[in-house]
Structures are given as structure tokens and as C-alpha cells.
């Protein structure tokens, strides 16, 4: 499993780190860990899947990682077939409904946090940016020369093995320009006042 993860060439450091954690928690440390790959059976995989204390979608993710590793082992001539291929999952019975805050609820949250963080609360609600995107913005990424300003999203925080790092968005569509209303532009201008172009727009201090 580790050899498969380390040999992946089309993933980011953050994705590789996430794969390592998935493998450690749910594959190598579980019932499959002691089983040699060349003796692994479909029954072993089925018993392992049924024992995982995870939601259906999480089981799919872990199973996909195992199946990809076994497919690579087939290509390398280590095993004749991928015994994880074709596993079936029940339909997920849980559905997460979207929750939208009202303007009054946003104001309640903004008033409840320290005053220096209030602009970030309004910014997140007004732009729809993810936390990892908004907190990676630099002063240079914000345009306020017009009444309606704009934000250029080109970076986001990601978890890697060495800790949290700033990198490109996960997908090409993640790189985008977001228009912000006049009231938000005024708010952001206040947060930018007297600061350098390369400084983060929102900070903990």
C-alpha cells in the first residue's frame, strides 16, 4: 500500500498525505493489514468492508484506494487479479441539506466573535469563498478601485505532511474572480488600510 501511494505521480502532497492517513487508519491497521497481498481474497475484502465503522461514502473512498493499489499490483505482476474490484455498496441513506444563514444570523455571529474577526465573518458570508481560500488571500488579490470590488482566488490552504501550506486551488475551476458588493468593498478597504501588498488580508491577530 505504501509503495503504491509513494509511486503516484499525479497527486499533490496534500492528497498523498490524506491517502497515507486513510491507509494507516482503515487498511494497514485494520483486518487486512496482516494478510499478504498474494493471499488476499474477495471474502477478506468483503469482511473488511463490512467491519469498517464508516459512512457509505467514506467506505467508497477507502475501498477506491485499496482497489487502485491492487490494480497496480496486477500491472506489476505481483497478483493475478484485483479481488477488490466490483465490490458493491448500499445506497447512502443520509443526505446533507444545505443550510443558508439569514443576514440577521450572520450579524449575530459577527457580533459574537472578537471585533478584529468580524470582517472575515461578513466576507465569508458575502462572497461564498471557502475558509481555506479566504484566509489565503493577500492584499494584492483584492481590487477596490471600483464601487464593486473583486477578489482573485488563486490560492488556498492545504494540509500536507509537513503541516498546512498554501498552494493552488484543487481544480482549475477553483481559480476565479469573485465580485463583491459595495458594502463589502468598503469593509475590505478598512482591513487593507496601511498594509503591504504581500500581507495576508485576514490574520489571527
C-alpha positions as a LaTeX table, in Angstrom:
\begin{tabular}{lrrr}
\hline
Residue & $x$ (\AA) & $y$ (\AA) & $z$ (\AA) \\
\hline
Unk1 & 0.00 & 0.00 & 0.00 \\
Unk2 & 2.75 & 2.44 & 0.94 \\
Unk3 & 4.63 & 1.67 & $-2.26$ \\
Unk4 & 1.53 & 2.42 & $-4.30$ \\
Unk5 & 0.93 & 5.76 & $-2.57$ \\
Unk6 & 4.56 & 6.85 & $-2.84$ \\
Unk7 & 4.61 & 5.89 & $-6.52$ \\
Unk8 & 1.67 & 8.12 & $-7.50$ \\
Unk9 & 2.81 & 10.92 & $-9.78$ \\
Unk10 & $-0.39$ & 12.86 & $-10.49$ \\
Unk11 & $-1.35$ & 13.87 & $-6.95$ \\
Unk12 & $-0.47$ & 16.80 & $-4.73$ \\
Unk13 & 1.47 & 16.48 & $-1.47$ \\
Unk14 & $-1.78$ & 17.11 & 0.39 \\
Unk15 & $-3.58$ & 14.30 & $-1.42$ \\
Unk16 & $-0.69$ & 11.92 & $-0.81$ \\
Unk17 & $-0.77$ & 12.82 & 2.89 \\
Unk18 & $-4.52$ & 12.17 & 3.00 \\
Unk19 & $-4.03$ & 8.78 & 1.30 \\
Unk20 & $-1.39$ & 7.82 & 3.85 \\
Unk21 & $-3.76$ & 8.62 & 6.71 \\
Unk22 & $-6.62$ & 6.68 & 5.11 \\
Unk23 & $-4.40$ & 3.67 & 4.56 \\
Unk24 & $-2.98$ & 3.73 & 8.07 \\
Unk25 & $-6.33$ & 4.15 & 9.80 \\
Unk26 & $-8.53$ & 1.88 & 7.74 \\
Unk27 & $-6.40$ & $-0.56$ & 5.74 \\
Unk28 & $-2.99$ & $-1.45$ & 7.17 \\
Unk29 & $-4.14$ & $-1.09$ & 10.78 \\
Unk30 & $-7.39$ & $-2.99$ & 10.13 \\
Unk31 & $-8.09$ & $-6.66$ & 9.49 \\
Unk32 & $-6.43$ & $-6.52$ & 6.06 \\
Unk33 & $-3.08$ & $-5.39$ & 7.41 \\
Unk34 & $-1.64$ & $-8.83$ & 8.32 \\
Unk35 & $-2.91$ & $-10.54$ & 5.13 \\
Unk36 & $-0.22$ & $-10.96$ & 2.41 \\
Unk37 & $-1.38$ & $-9.32$ & $-0.81$ \\
Unk38 & $-0.96$ & $-12.54$ & $-2.83$ \\
Unk39 & $-3.31$ & $-14.44$ & $-0.50$ \\
Unk40 & $-5.98$ & $-11.75$ & $-0.23$ \\
Unk41 & $-9.45$ & $-12.97$ & $-1.24$ \\
Unk42 & $-12.77$ & $-11.34$ & $-2.10$ \\
Unk43 & $-14.07$ & $-12.73$ & 1.19 \\
Unk44 & $-11.31$ & $-10.88$ & 3.06 \\
Unk45 & $-12.24$ & $-7.64$ & 1.32 \\
Unk46 & $-15.96$ & $-8.13$ & 1.96 \\
Unk47 & $-15.39$ & $-8.85$ & 5.66 \\
Unk48 & $-13.13$ & $-5.81$ & 5.93 \\
Unk49 & $-15.66$ & $-3.51$ & 4.25 \\
Unk50 & $-18.47$ & $-4.75$ & 6.46 \\
Unk51 & $-16.38$ & $-4.12$ & 9.58 \\
Unk52 & $-15.44$ & $-0.53$ & 8.75 \\
Unk53 & $-17.24$ & 1.89 & 11.13 \\
Unk54 & $-17.69$ & 4.46 & 8.37 \\
Unk55 & $-20.49$ & 6.02 & 6.36 \\
Unk56 & $-21.10$ & 4.63 & 2.87 \\
Unk57 & $-19.27$ & 7.40 & 1.01 \\
Unk58 & $-16.27$ & 7.14 & 3.32 \\
Unk59 & $-16.19$ & 3.38 & 2.73 \\
Unk60 & $-16.18$ & 4.05 & $-1.01$ \\
Unk61 & $-13.18$ & 6.34 & $-0.67$ \\
Unk62 & $-11.15$ & 3.84 & 1.36 \\
Unk63 & $-12.16$ & 0.98 & $-0.94$ \\
Unk64 & $-11.10$ & 3.01 & $-4.01$ \\
Unk65 & $-7.65$ & 3.46 & $-2.50$ \\
Unk66 & $-7.30$ & $-0.28$ & $-1.85$ \\
Unk67 & $-8.62$ & $-1.19$ & $-5.29$ \\
Unk68 & $-6.21$ & 1.21 & $-7.00$ \\
Unk69 & $-3.28$ & $-0.32$ & $-5.11$ \\
Unk70 & $-4.35$ & $-3.85$ & $-6.07$ \\
Unk71 & $-4.81$ & $-2.82$ & $-9.72$ \\
Unk72 & $-1.24$ & $-1.54$ & $-9.69$ \\
Unk73 & $-0.09$ & $-4.84$ & $-8.17$ \\
Unk74 & $-1.81$ & $-6.67$ & $-11.05$ \\
Unk75 & 0.01 & $-4.49$ & $-13.60$ \\
Unk76 & 3.29 & $-5.18$ & $-11.82$ \\
Unk77 & 2.67 & $-8.94$ & $-12.00$ \\
Unk78 & 2.51 & $-9.37$ & $-8.22$ \\
Unk79 & $-1.04$ & $-10.78$ & $-8.18$ \\
Unk80 & $-3.23$ & $-12.20$ & $-10.98$ \\
Unk81 & $-6.45$ & $-10.28$ & $-10.26$ \\
Unk82 & $-7.80$ & $-7.36$ & $-8.26$ \\
Unk83 & $-10.03$ & $-9.01$ & $-5.67$ \\
Unk84 & $-11.42$ & $-5.63$ & $-4.56$ \\
Unk85 & $-12.80$ & $-4.82$ & $-8.00$ \\
Unk86 & $-16.58$ & $-4.88$ & $-8.30$ \\
Unk87 & $-17.45$ & $-4.52$ & $-4.62$ \\
Unk88 & $-20.96$ & $-3.17$ & $-4.21$ \\
Unk89 & $-22.20$ & $-0.67$ & $-1.65$ \\
Unk90 & $-25.66$ & 0.06 & $-0.27$ \\
Unk91 & $-27.28$ & 3.33 & $-1.19$ \\
Unk92 & $-26.49$ & 6.09 & 1.22 \\
Unk93 & $-29.49$ & 6.92 & 3.38 \\
Unk94 & $-28.09$ & 10.19 & 4.67 \\
Unk95 & $-28.46$ & 13.43 & 2.79 \\
Unk96 & $-26.93$ & 16.66 & 3.93 \\
Unk97 & $-29.30$ & 19.55 & 3.38 \\
Unk98 & $-27.80$ & 22.93 & 2.56 \\
Unk99 & $-28.07$ & 25.50 & 5.33 \\
Unk100 & $-28.23$ & 29.19 & 4.46 \\
Unk101 & $-27.85$ & 31.86 & 7.11 \\
Unk102 & $-30.02$ & 34.94 & 7.09 \\
Unk103 & $-28.45$ & 38.40 & 7.18 \\
Unk104 & $-29.51$ & 38.70 & 10.82 \\
Unk105 & $-27.84$ & 35.36 & 11.70 \\
Unk106 & $-24.61$ & 36.45 & 10.02 \\
Unk107 & $-24.66$ & 39.66 & 12.04 \\
Unk108 & $-25.19$ & 37.70 & 15.25 \\
Unk109 & $-22.10$ & 35.60 & 14.53 \\
Unk110 & $-20.06$ & 38.65 & 13.55 \\
Unk111 & $-21.05$ & 40.40 & 16.79 \\
Unk112 & $-20.18$ & 37.32 & 18.86 \\
Unk113 & $-16.57$ & 36.99 & 17.66 \\
Unk114 & $-13.74$ & 39.39 & 18.56 \\
Unk115 & $-14.11$ & 42.66 & 16.62 \\
Unk116 & $-10.95$ & 42.03 & 14.58 \\
Unk117 & $-12.53$ & 38.87 & 13.11 \\
Unk118 & $-15.91$ & 40.40 & 12.31 \\
Unk119 & $-14.86$ & 41.48 & 8.77 \\
Unk120 & $-13.90$ & 37.88 & 7.96 \\
Unk121 & $-17.35$ & 36.62 & 9.01 \\
Unk122 & $-19.09$ & 39.15 & 6.75 \\
Unk123 & $-16.62$ & 38.43 & 3.95 \\
Unk124 & $-17.23$ & 34.67 & 4.03 \\
Unk125 & $-20.99$ & 35.17 & 4.02 \\
Unk126 & $-20.89$ & 37.80 & 1.29 \\
Unk127 & $-18.53$ & 36.06 & $-1.14$ \\
Unk128 & $-19.15$ & 32.34 & $-0.64$ \\
Unk129 & $-15.40$ & 31.67 & $-0.53$ \\
Unk130 & $-14.22$ & 28.64 & 1.39 \\
Unk131 & $-12.39$ & 29.22 & 4.64 \\
Unk132 & $-9.17$ & 27.87 & 3.10 \\
Unk133 & $-9.49$ & 30.33 & 0.19 \\
Unk134 & $-10.44$ & 33.45 & 2.15 \\
Unk135 & $-7.67$ & 33.03 & 4.72 \\
Unk136 & $-5.07$ & 32.60 & 1.96 \\
Unk137 & $-5.93$ & 35.92 & 0.27 \\
Unk138 & $-3.25$ & 38.59 & 0.09 \\
Unk139 & $-3.83$ & 42.33 & $-0.15$ \\
Unk140 & $-2.73$ & 42.14 & $-3.79$ \\
Unk141 & $-5.55$ & 39.68 & $-4.57$ \\
Unk142 & $-8.23$ & 42.27 & $-3.82$ \\
Unk143 & $-9.30$ & 45.00 & $-6.23$ \\
Unk144 & $-11.12$ & 48.02 & $-4.76$ \\
Unk145 & $-10.65$ & 50.67 & $-7.42$ \\
Unk146 & $-14.34$ & 50.49 & $-8.36$ \\
Unk147 & $-17.50$ & 50.70 & $-6.27$ \\
Unk148 & $-17.96$ & 46.97 & $-6.61$ \\
Unk149 & $-14.64$ & 45.38 & $-5.82$ \\
Unk150 & $-13.31$ & 41.98 & $-6.83$ \\
Unk151 & $-11.30$ & 39.16 & $-5.34$ \\
Unk152 & $-8.89$ & 36.99 & $-7.33$ \\
Unk153 & $-8.87$ & 33.46 & $-5.93$ \\
Unk154 & $-5.59$ & 31.78 & $-6.87$ \\
Unk155 & $-4.51$ & 30.12 & $-3.62$ \\
Unk156 & $-5.87$ & 28.01 & $-0.77$ \\
Unk157 & $-4.57$ & 26.41 & 2.40 \\
Unk158 & $-3.96$ & 22.66 & 2.18 \\
Unk159 & $-2.89$ & 20.04 & 4.67 \\
Unk160 & 0.41 & 18.36 & 3.81 \\
Unk161 & 2.71 & 16.02 & 5.70 \\
Unk162 & 4.81 & 18.95 & 6.91 \\
Unk163 & 1.72 & 20.87 & 8.08 \\
Unk164 & $-0.60$ & 23.43 & 6.49 \\
Unk165 & 0.74 & 25.07 & 3.34 \\
Unk166 & $-0.58$ & 27.47 & 0.71 \\
Unk167 & $-0.97$ & 26.11 & $-2.80$ \\
Unk168 & $-3.11$ & 26.37 & $-5.92$ \\
Unk169 & $-6.82$ & 25.53 & $-5.72$ \\
Unk170 & $-7.70$ & 21.86 & $-6.10$ \\
Unk171 & $-9.16$ & 22.29 & $-9.61$ \\
Unk172 & $-8.80$ & 24.74 & $-12.49$ \\
Unk173 & $-12.32$ & 25.99 & $-11.80$ \\
Unk174 & $-11.16$ & 26.93 & $-8.32$ \\
Unk175 & $-9.12$ & 29.76 & $-9.85$ \\
Unk176 & $-11.66$ & 32.51 & $-10.33$ \\
Unk177 & $-12.52$ & 36.16 & $-9.82$ \\
Unk178 & $-15.37$ & 36.94 & $-7.44$ \\
Unk179 & $-17.24$ & 40.25 & $-7.49$ \\
Unk180 & $-18.06$ & 41.80 & $-4.13$ \\
Unk181 & $-20.79$ & 44.36 & $-3.35$ \\
Unk182 & $-20.09$ & 47.98 & $-2.47$ \\
Unk183 & $-20.61$ & 47.48 & 1.28 \\
Unk184 & $-18.15$ & 44.56 & 1.24 \\
Unk185 & $-15.66$ & 46.65 & $-0.75$ \\
Unk186 & $-15.74$ & 49.34 & 1.95 \\
Unk187 & $-15.27$ & 46.71 & 4.66 \\
Unk188 & $-12.28$ & 45.18 & 2.87 \\
Unk189 & $-10.71$ & 48.58 & 2.28 \\
Unk190 & $-10.71$ & 49.08 & 6.04 \\
Unk191 & $-8.95$ & 45.74 & 6.56 \\
Unk192 & $-6.34$ & 46.65 & 3.91 \\
Unk193 & $-5.51$ & 50.13 & 5.19 \\
Unk194 & $-1.81$ & 50.74 & 5.80 \\
Unk195 & $-0.71$ & 47.21 & 4.93 \\
Unk196 & 1.68 & 45.77 & 2.33 \\
Unk197 & 0.57 & 44.07 & $-0.89$ \\
Unk198 & 2.01 & 40.70 & 0.09 \\
Unk199 & 0.45 & 40.57 & 3.55 \\
Unk200 & $-2.49$ & 38.27 & 4.24 \\
Unk201 & $-5.84$ & 40.05 & 4.13 \\
Unk202 & $-7.16$ & 38.23 & 7.21 \\
Unk203 & $-4.91$ & 37.22 & 10.09 \\
Unk204 & $-5.35$ & 35.81 & 13.58 \\
Unk205 & $-4.04$ & 38.99 & 15.20 \\
\hline
\end{tabular}
